[in-house]
Amino acid sequence: MTPTSTIRAAVRSDLDALENIEQRCFNSDKLSRRSFTSLIKPGPHSSSVIVNMNRVCGYSIVLYRTGTSLARLYSIALEPSVQGQGLARKLLNHAESQARKQGCLFMRLEVRVDNPKAIALYKKLAYSVLDIIDNYYQDGCAAQRFEKRLQLEHGSETTKPLIYYRQTTDFSCGPSALMMALASIDNRYQTSRREELQIWREATTIFMTTGHGGCSPHGLALAAFKRGFSAQLYINRSDPPFIDSVRSEEKRQVIRLVHQDFCEQLQQYPSSSEINPLGPTQFKEILERHEHIIALISTWALNRNRAPHWVYVSKSDQDFVYISDPDTNDSRWQSETDFTHVPITIAAFINMACFGRNRLRCLLAIHPKDLE
C-alpha cells in the first residue's frame, strides 16, 4: 500500500472523477451523476473517496437506515490501475469506521457471485455470507449478501437463514409480518400473495382513518391459531384497537362489532390474550421469553410517517431487537437487506412500539402448537 493514499469525504468537485471510476469499474448497475450528487449532500449516508498520488481513484458509499443500528455498504469501487495495492482494504476499513461512529452494530453488503476477488476480500475481513439473492443485478446476475458485526461487545451474529416477505399492498403489513414468523417457525409453511390477502380478510378491522383497514392484533392471533400455530397476545388496552383514528361513528360501530367478534372467538383458546401495561420491564421480559413476536409500531422513527405498522421481531438479545419490516416502501437506494433482521436498540424499539393518542401497545408472540 502506498503511503501517499488518503481518504476524505467526497465533495462536489469529485463528481467527474466519480463518474469516471464508475464507468471503468462497472458494466451495469452504474450510479448516475445525479445519484452521486445526492449522496454527497448531507443525509443518512457517508460518501468517501480515496486519493492516491493527488488523484481520486476510488470511493465508498455507506447507507444508514434511520432509527436503526444497521449500515449497508451501498457501493465501493477502485480504479483497475491501483488495485492490488491494499487500497480496497483501506477504503473498506474506513467505511466500517464511519459506520461505527454512527453507532451501527452491523455492516451489510451485496456482491456479484461472479466477483471472486471482492468475495475473497470480504471473507478475509470477517464478513460472513447471509444468503444468495437471485436476479439481483440488472443483467440477471445473483448476489451474495454479506454481514459483519462492527461492535463485538454488543449484539449477536445472524446464524439462521433469513426469512423475508415484502407486503404487496399498503394495508397488509400485519399478514406479511405474521407469515414471516410462521415460515421461520415451520419451513413447510408457504408464503404467498394469496395467503397474505387471505390473512388480511380474516384479521382486518375493516376501517381505518382512510382507505382499507389494517389488521387487528386479535384477528392476527386468530389467523395464527387457524393455521395450526399457537399465539399469545399482550396488549395494554381492552378497547377496540385503532378506533381513535376513525371519526365516523358509523365506522366506529363496525370496528366495535368486529373487535367483539374477534374477542369472542379467542375465548376458545384459553389464556391467549392478556392485558399488560407493557412498560419497559414487561417489554424486556416478553422479548426474553418468546423467540418469534409480531409487534405494532409507529413508523415515525423510521420514516417520519405517523402510521401503525406491523413488524416481525425475529430475535432479541441483551441490547438489541432484530426486526424484519415488510414495507420496503420502494425507498431510494435501499434494498431488502435494509429491512431484514435489522438491529434496533431495545430502548429505541420500546419508544417506537406504540401507536396513536391512546398509546396502544401490543406484542403478539407466535410459537408451534406443541409449545402451547
CSV table of C-alpha atoms in Angstrom, one decimal:
chain,number,residue,atom,x,y,z
A,1,MET,CA,0.0,0.0,0.0
A,2,THR,CA,1.4,3.3,-1.0
A,3,PRO,CA,1.8,5.8,1.9
A,4,THR,CA,0.6,8.7,-0.2
A,5,SER,CA,-3.0,7.5,-0.2
A,6,THR,CA,-5.5,9.4,1.9
A,7,ILE,CA,-9.3,9.1,2.5
A,8,ARG,CA,-11.7,12.0,2.9
A,9,ALA,CA,-15.3,12.9,2.5
A,10,ALA,CA,-16.5,13.2,-1.1
A,11,VAL,CA,-17.2,16.7,-2.3
A,12,ARG,CA,-18.9,18.2,-5.4
A,13,SER,CA,-15.6,18.7,-7.2
A,14,ASP,CA,-15.1,14.9,-7.2
A,15,LEU,CA,-18.1,14.3,-9.4
A,16,ASP,CA,-16.1,14.0,-12.7
A,17,ALA,CA,-13.7,11.5,-11.1
A,18,LEU,CA,-16.6,9.5,-9.5
A,19,GLU,CA,-18.3,9.2,-12.9
A,20,ASN,CA,-15.1,8.1,-14.5
A,21,ILE,CA,-14.4,5.4,-11.8
A,22,GLU,CA,-18.0,4.2,-12.2
A,23,GLN,CA,-17.6,3.8,-16.0
A,24,ARG,CA,-14.3,2.0,-15.7
A,25,CYS,CA,-15.4,-0.4,-12.9
A,26,PHE,CA,-18.9,-1.5,-13.8
A,27,ASN,CA,-20.6,-2.8,-16.9
A,28,SER,CA,-24.1,-2.4,-15.4
A,29,ASP,CA,-26.0,-1.1,-12.4
A,30,LYS,CA,-24.0,2.1,-12.6
A,31,LEU,CA,-24.6,5.1,-10.4
A,32,SER,CA,-25.6,8.2,-12.2
A,33,ARG,CA,-24.1,11.7,-11.7
A,34,ARG,CA,-27.4,12.7,-10.2
A,35,SER,CA,-27.2,9.9,-7.6
A,36,PHE,CA,-23.6,10.8,-6.7
A,37,THR,CA,-24.7,14.4,-6.3
A,38,SER,CA,-27.4,13.4,-3.9
A,39,LEU,CA,-25.2,11.1,-2.0
A,40,ILE,CA,-22.5,13.7,-1.5
A,41,LYS,CA,-25.1,16.0,0.2
A,42,PRO,CA,-25.8,15.6,4.0
A,43,GLY,CA,-28.1,12.7,4.8
A,44,PRO,CA,-28.3,9.2,6.3
A,45,HIS,CA,-25.1,8.1,4.4
A,46,SER,CA,-21.4,8.5,4.3
A,47,SER,CA,-19.6,9.1,0.9
A,48,SER,CA,-15.8,8.9,0.9
A,49,VAL,CA,-13.1,9.0,-1.7
A,50,ILE,CA,-9.5,7.6,-1.6
A,51,VAL,CA,-6.8,9.9,-3.1
A,52,ASN,CA,-3.6,8.3,-4.4
A,53,MET,CA,-0.8,10.5,-5.8
A,54,ASN,CA,-3.1,13.5,-5.7
A,55,ARG,CA,-5.8,11.8,-7.8
A,56,VAL,CA,-9.2,10.4,-6.7
A,57,CYS,CA,-9.0,6.7,-7.6
A,58,GLY,CA,-11.8,5.1,-5.6
A,59,TYR,CA,-14.9,5.7,-3.4
A,60,SER,CA,-17.2,4.1,-0.9
A,61,ILE,CA,-20.8,4.9,0.0
A,62,VAL,CA,-22.4,3.6,3.2
A,63,LEU,CA,-26.1,4.0,3.8
A,64,TYR,CA,-27.7,4.2,7.3
A,65,ARG,CA,-31.4,3.3,7.9
A,66,THR,CA,-32.9,6.0,10.1
A,67,GLY,CA,-34.0,4.7,13.5
A,68,THR,CA,-31.9,1.5,13.3
A,69,SER,CA,-28.3,0.3,14.1
A,70,LEU,CA,-27.7,-1.1,10.6
A,71,ALA,CA,-25.3,0.1,7.9
A,72,ARG,CA,-25.1,-1.0,4.3
A,73,LEU,CA,-22.1,-0.7,2.0
A,74,TYR,CA,-24.1,0.6,-1.0
A,75,SER,CA,-21.2,0.8,-3.4
A,76,ILE,CA,-17.4,0.6,-3.3
A,77,ALA,CA,-15.1,0.9,-6.3
A,78,LEU,CA,-11.4,1.2,-7.1
A,79,GLU,CA,-9.8,2.0,-10.4
A,80,PRO,CA,-8.2,-1.1,-12.0
A,81,SER,CA,-4.8,0.7,-12.3
A,82,VAL,CA,-4.5,0.9,-8.5
A,83,GLN,CA,-5.9,-2.5,-7.5
A,84,GLY,CA,-3.7,-4.9,-5.7
A,85,GLN,CA,-2.1,-2.3,-3.5
A,86,GLY,CA,-4.2,-2.7,-0.4
A,87,LEU,CA,-6.3,0.4,-1.2
A,88,ALA,CA,-9.6,-1.6,-1.2
A,89,ARG,CA,-9.0,-2.9,2.3
A,90,LYS,CA,-8.1,0.6,3.5
A,91,LEU,CA,-11.3,2.0,1.9
A,92,LEU,CA,-13.4,-0.7,3.4
A,93,ASN,CA,-11.9,-0.3,6.9
A,94,HIS,CA,-12.6,3.4,6.7
A,95,ALA,CA,-16.3,2.7,5.7
A,96,GLU,CA,-16.6,0.4,8.7
A,97,SER,CA,-15.1,3.1,10.9
A,98,GLN,CA,-17.7,5.6,9.7
A,99,ALA,CA,-20.5,3.1,10.4
A,100,ARG,CA,-19.2,2.6,14.0
A,101,LYS,CA,-19.2,6.3,14.6
A,102,GLN,CA,-22.9,6.2,13.7
A,103,GLY,CA,-23.5,3.6,16.3
A,104,CYS,CA,-24.1,0.8,13.8
A,105,LEU,CA,-24.0,-2.8,15.0
A,106,PHE,CA,-23.7,-4.5,11.6
A,107,MET,CA,-22.4,-3.7,8.1
A,108,ARG,CA,-24.1,-5.5,5.3
A,109,LEU,CA,-23.4,-5.6,1.6
A,110,GLU,CA,-24.2,-7.3,-1.7
A,111,VAL,CA,-21.7,-8.5,-4.2
A,112,ARG,CA,-21.9,-10.3,-7.5
A,113,VAL,CA,-21.4,-14.0,-7.3
A,114,ASP,CA,-19.0,-13.7,-10.3
A,115,ASN,CA,-16.7,-11.3,-8.5
A,116,PRO,CA,-14.3,-13.7,-6.7
A,117,LYS,CA,-11.7,-11.1,-5.8
A,118,ALA,CA,-14.2,-9.0,-3.9
A,119,ILE,CA,-15.7,-12.0,-2.2
A,120,ALA,CA,-12.3,-13.2,-1.1
A,121,LEU,CA,-11.6,-9.7,0.4
A,122,TYR,CA,-14.9,-9.6,2.3
A,123,LYS,CA,-14.3,-13.1,3.8
A,124,LYS,CA,-10.7,-12.2,4.7
A,125,LEU,CA,-12.1,-9.1,6.6
A,126,ALA,CA,-14.5,-11.3,8.6
A,127,TYR,CA,-17.7,-10.9,6.6
A,128,SER,CA,-19.9,-13.9,6.7
A,129,VAL,CA,-22.4,-15.0,4.0
A,130,LEU,CA,-26.1,-14.5,4.9
A,131,ASP,CA,-27.7,-15.8,1.7
A,132,ILE,CA,-27.8,-15.6,-2.1
A,133,ILE,CA,-30.3,-13.3,-3.9
A,134,ASP,CA,-31.2,-14.5,-7.4
A,135,ASN,CA,-31.5,-12.0,-10.2
A,136,TYR,CA,-30.3,-9.1,-8.1
A,137,TYR,CA,-28.4,-7.2,-10.7
A,138,GLN,CA,-29.8,-5.7,-14.0
A,139,ASP,CA,-28.1,-8.3,-16.1
A,140,GLY,CA,-29.7,-11.1,-14.0
A,141,CYS,CA,-26.6,-12.0,-12.0
A,142,ALA,CA,-27.2,-13.2,-8.5
A,143,ALA,CA,-25.7,-11.5,-5.4
A,144,GLN,CA,-24.2,-12.9,-2.3
A,145,ARG,CA,-25.3,-10.9,0.8
A,146,PHE,CA,-22.6,-10.5,3.5
A,147,GLU,CA,-22.7,-9.2,7.1
A,148,LYS,CA,-20.1,-8.2,9.6
A,149,ARG,CA,-20.6,-7.3,13.2
A,150,LEU,CA,-18.9,-4.0,13.9
A,151,GLN,CA,-19.2,-3.8,17.7
A,152,LEU,CA,-18.0,-7.1,19.2
A,153,GLU,CA,-19.2,-6.2,22.7
A,154,HIS,CA,-22.8,-5.9,21.6
A,155,GLY,CA,-25.3,-7.9,19.6
A,156,SER,CA,-25.0,-11.4,18.1
A,157,GLU,CA,-24.3,-12.7,14.6
A,158,THR,CA,-27.1,-13.8,12.3
A,159,THR,CA,-26.9,-17.6,12.4
A,160,LYS,CA,-30.1,-18.8,10.8
A,161,PRO,CA,-31.5,-18.3,7.3
A,162,LEU,CA,-33.3,-15.0,6.9
A,163,ILE,CA,-37.0,-15.3,6.1
A,164,TYR,CA,-38.3,-12.2,4.4
A,165,TYR,CA,-41.7,-11.4,2.8
A,166,ARG,CA,-42.4,-8.0,1.3
A,167,GLN,CA,-46.0,-6.8,1.6
A,168,THR,CA,-47.7,-6.3,-1.7
A,169,THR,CA,-50.4,-3.8,-0.6
A,170,ASP,CA,-50.4,-0.7,1.6
A,171,PHE,CA,-52.6,-2.4,4.2
A,172,SER,CA,-51.2,-5.9,4.6
A,173,CYS,CA,-48.2,-5.4,6.8
A,174,GLY,CA,-49.8,-7.5,9.5
A,175,PRO,CA,-50.3,-10.6,7.4
A,176,SER,CA,-46.8,-10.2,5.9
A,177,ALA,CA,-45.2,-9.9,9.4
A,178,LEU,CA,-47.2,-12.9,10.6
A,179,MET,CA,-46.2,-15.0,7.5
A,180,MET,CA,-42.5,-14.3,8.2
A,181,ALA,CA,-43.0,-15.6,11.8
A,182,LEU,CA,-44.9,-18.7,10.7
A,183,ALA,CA,-42.3,-19.5,8.0
A,184,SER,CA,-39.4,-19.0,10.4
A,185,ILE,CA,-41.1,-21.5,12.8
A,186,ASP,CA,-42.0,-24.1,10.3
A,187,ASN,CA,-40.2,-24.4,6.9
A,188,ARG,CA,-43.2,-26.2,5.5
A,189,TYR,CA,-45.3,-23.1,5.7
A,190,GLN,CA,-45.5,-21.4,2.3
A,191,THR,CA,-45.8,-17.6,2.0
A,192,SER,CA,-47.7,-16.2,-1.0
A,193,ARG,CA,-49.7,-13.2,-2.0
A,194,ARG,CA,-52.9,-15.3,-1.9
A,195,GLU,CA,-52.1,-16.2,1.7
A,196,GLU,CA,-51.2,-12.5,2.5
A,197,LEU,CA,-54.7,-11.4,1.3
A,198,GLN,CA,-56.5,-14.3,3.0
A,199,ILE,CA,-55.0,-13.4,6.4
A,200,TRP,CA,-55.9,-9.8,5.9
A,201,ARG,CA,-59.5,-10.8,5.1
A,202,GLU,CA,-59.5,-12.8,8.4
A,203,ALA,CA,-57.9,-10.1,10.6
A,204,THR,CA,-58.9,-6.7,9.2
A,205,THR,CA,-60.6,-4.1,11.3
A,206,ILE,CA,-62.4,-3.1,8.0
A,207,PHE,CA,-61.9,0.7,8.5
A,208,MET,CA,-59.0,3.0,9.4
A,209,THR,CA,-58.5,6.7,9.1
A,210,THR,CA,-58.6,6.4,5.3
A,211,GLY,CA,-58.6,3.6,2.8
A,212,HIS,CA,-58.7,-0.1,3.8
A,213,GLY,CA,-58.4,-1.1,7.4
A,214,GLY,CA,-55.3,-2.6,8.9
A,215,CYS,CA,-55.2,-5.8,10.9
A,216,SER,CA,-56.4,-6.2,14.5
A,217,PRO,CA,-53.9,-7.9,16.9
A,218,HIS,CA,-56.7,-10.2,18.0
A,219,GLY,CA,-57.5,-11.0,14.3
A,220,LEU,CA,-53.9,-11.9,13.7
A,221,ALA,CA,-53.8,-14.1,16.7
A,222,LEU,CA,-56.8,-16.0,15.4
A,223,ALA,CA,-55.2,-16.3,12.0
A,224,ALA,CA,-52.2,-18.0,13.6
A,225,PHE,CA,-54.4,-20.4,15.6
A,226,LYS,CA,-56.3,-21.3,12.4
A,227,ARG,CA,-53.0,-22.3,10.7
A,228,GLY,CA,-52.0,-24.7,13.4
A,229,PHE,CA,-49.8,-22.4,15.5
A,230,SER,CA,-50.2,-21.0,19.0
A,231,ALA,CA,-50.4,-17.3,19.8
A,232,GLN,CA,-50.1,-15.2,23.0
A,233,LEU,CA,-51.3,-11.6,22.7
A,234,TYR,CA,-50.0,-8.9,25.1
A,235,ILE,CA,-51.9,-5.7,24.8
A,236,ASN,CA,-52.2,-2.6,27.1
A,237,ARG,CA,-55.8,-1.7,26.3
A,238,SER,CA,-59.2,-3.5,26.2
A,239,ASP,CA,-61.0,-1.2,23.8
A,240,PRO,CA,-61.0,-1.8,20.0
A,241,PRO,CA,-57.6,-1.0,18.5
A,242,PHE,CA,-57.2,2.0,16.2
A,243,ILE,CA,-60.8,3.2,16.9
A,244,ASP,CA,-59.4,6.6,18.0
A,245,SER,CA,-58.2,7.2,14.4
A,246,VAL,CA,-61.7,6.9,12.9
A,247,ARG,CA,-64.1,9.9,13.2
A,248,SER,CA,-67.2,8.5,11.6
A,249,GLU,CA,-69.5,7.0,14.3
A,250,GLU,CA,-70.9,4.5,11.8
A,251,LYS,CA,-67.4,3.2,11.0
A,252,ARG,CA,-66.7,3.1,14.8
A,253,GLN,CA,-69.7,0.9,15.3
A,254,VAL,CA,-68.4,-1.5,12.6
A,255,ILE,CA,-64.9,-1.6,14.3
A,256,ARG,CA,-66.5,-2.3,17.7
A,257,LEU,CA,-68.6,-5.2,16.3
A,258,VAL,CA,-65.5,-6.7,14.5
A,259,HIS,CA,-63.5,-6.4,17.7
A,260,GLN,CA,-66.2,-8.0,19.8
A,261,ASP,CA,-66.3,-10.9,17.4
A,262,PHE,CA,-62.5,-11.4,17.5
A,263,CYS,CA,-62.5,-11.4,21.3
A,264,GLU,CA,-65.4,-13.9,21.5
A,265,GLN,CA,-63.6,-16.2,19.0
A,266,LEU,CA,-60.3,-16.0,21.1
A,267,GLN,CA,-62.2,-17.3,24.1
A,268,GLN,CA,-62.0,-20.8,22.6
A,269,TYR,CA,-58.2,-20.5,23.2
A,270,PRO,CA,-57.8,-20.1,27.0
A,271,SER,CA,-55.2,-17.5,28.2
A,272,SER,CA,-54.4,-16.4,24.7
A,273,SER,CA,-54.9,-12.7,25.4
A,274,GLU,CA,-53.5,-10.7,28.3
A,275,ILE,CA,-54.0,-7.1,29.3
A,276,ASN,CA,-50.5,-6.0,30.1
A,277,PRO,CA,-49.2,-2.4,30.7
A,278,LEU,CA,-46.2,-3.2,28.5
A,279,GLY,CA,-43.8,-0.9,30.2
A,280,PRO,CA,-40.0,-1.3,29.7
A,281,THR,CA,-39.8,-4.1,32.3
A,282,GLN,CA,-42.7,-6.1,30.8
A,283,PHE,CA,-41.4,-5.5,27.3
A,284,LYS,CA,-38.0,-6.9,28.1
A,285,GLU,CA,-39.4,-9.9,29.9
A,286,ILE,CA,-41.7,-10.7,26.9
A,287,LEU,CA,-38.8,-10.3,24.5
A,288,GLU,CA,-36.7,-12.7,26.5
A,289,ARG,CA,-39.5,-15.2,26.9
A,290,HIS,CA,-40.5,-15.5,23.3
A,291,GLU,CA,-38.5,-16.1,20.1
A,292,HIS,CA,-41.0,-15.0,17.5
A,293,ILE,CA,-43.0,-11.9,18.0
A,294,ILE,CA,-45.2,-9.6,15.9
A,295,ALA,CA,-45.1,-6.1,17.1
A,296,LEU,CA,-47.1,-3.0,16.4
A,297,ILE,CA,-45.0,0.1,15.9
A,298,SER,CA,-45.4,3.7,14.8
A,299,THR,CA,-43.2,4.3,11.7
A,300,TRP,CA,-42.3,7.9,12.8
A,301,ALA,CA,-38.8,6.9,14.0
A,302,LEU,CA,-38.1,5.1,10.7
A,303,ASN,CA,-39.6,7.4,8.0
A,304,ARG,CA,-41.3,10.3,9.8
A,305,ASN,CA,-44.7,9.0,8.9
A,306,ARG,CA,-47.2,8.5,11.8
A,307,ALA,CA,-48.8,5.3,10.7
A,308,PRO,CA,-49.5,2.0,12.5
A,309,HIS,CA,-47.3,-0.8,11.2
A,310,TRP,CA,-46.7,-4.4,12.0
A,311,VAL,CA,-43.1,-5.9,12.0
A,312,TYR,CA,-41.7,-9.3,12.8
A,313,VAL,CA,-39.3,-9.4,15.7
A,314,SER,CA,-37.0,-12.2,14.6
A,315,LYS,CA,-34.6,-12.1,17.5
A,316,SER,CA,-33.6,-10.1,20.6
A,317,ASP,CA,-30.6,-10.1,22.9
A,318,GLN,CA,-29.5,-8.0,25.9
A,319,ASP,CA,-29.1,-4.8,23.9
A,320,PHE,CA,-31.0,-5.1,20.6
A,321,VAL,CA,-34.1,-6.4,18.9
A,322,TYR,CA,-33.9,-7.5,15.3
A,323,ILE,CA,-36.9,-6.7,13.1
A,324,SER,CA,-37.9,-7.7,9.7
A,325,ASP,CA,-40.0,-4.9,8.2
A,326,PRO,CA,-42.4,-6.0,5.4
A,327,ASP,CA,-42.7,-2.5,3.9
A,328,THR,CA,-39.7,-1.6,1.8
A,329,ASN,CA,-41.6,1.4,0.5
A,330,ASP,CA,-39.5,1.4,-2.7
A,331,SER,CA,-37.1,3.6,-0.8
A,332,ARG,CA,-34.3,5.2,-2.9
A,333,TRP,CA,-31.1,3.3,-2.8
A,334,GLN,CA,-32.4,0.8,-0.3
A,335,SER,CA,-32.9,-2.9,-0.8
A,336,GLU,CA,-34.4,-5.8,1.0
A,337,THR,CA,-31.1,-6.0,3.0
A,338,ASP,CA,-32.1,-2.8,4.8
A,339,PHE,CA,-35.4,-4.3,6.0
A,340,THR,CA,-34.4,-7.8,7.0
A,341,HIS,CA,-33.3,-8.7,10.6
A,342,VAL,CA,-32.5,-5.1,11.3
A,343,PRO,CA,-30.9,-4.3,14.7
A,344,ILE,CA,-32.6,-1.6,16.8
A,345,THR,CA,-31.6,-0.8,20.4
A,346,ILE,CA,-34.2,-2.1,22.9
A,347,ALA,CA,-34.7,1.4,24.3
A,348,ALA,CA,-35.4,2.8,20.8
A,349,PHE,CA,-37.7,-0.1,19.9
A,350,ILE,CA,-39.8,0.3,23.1
A,351,ASN,CA,-40.2,4.0,22.2
A,352,MET,CA,-41.5,3.2,18.7
A,353,ALA,CA,-43.6,0.2,19.7
A,354,CYS,CA,-46.8,2.2,20.4
A,355,PHE,CA,-49.4,4.0,18.3
A,356,GLY,CA,-52.0,6.7,18.5
A,357,ARG,CA,-53.2,9.2,21.1
A,358,ASN,CA,-54.1,6.3,23.4
A,359,ARG,CA,-50.5,4.9,23.2
A,360,LEU,CA,-51.7,1.5,22.1
A,361,ARG,CA,-49.0,-1.2,22.6
A,362,CYS,CA,-49.3,-4.8,21.6
A,363,LEU,CA,-47.0,-7.8,21.1
A,364,LEU,CA,-48.2,-11.0,19.6
A,365,ALA,CA,-46.0,-14.0,20.4
A,366,ILE,CA,-46.1,-16.9,18.0
A,367,HIS,CA,-44.9,-20.5,18.6
A,368,PRO,CA,-45.5,-24.0,17.5
A,369,LYS,CA,-48.8,-25.6,18.7
A,370,ASP,CA,-46.9,-28.2,20.8
A,371,LEU,CA,-45.4,-25.4,22.9
A,372,GLU,CA,-48.8,-24.0,23.8
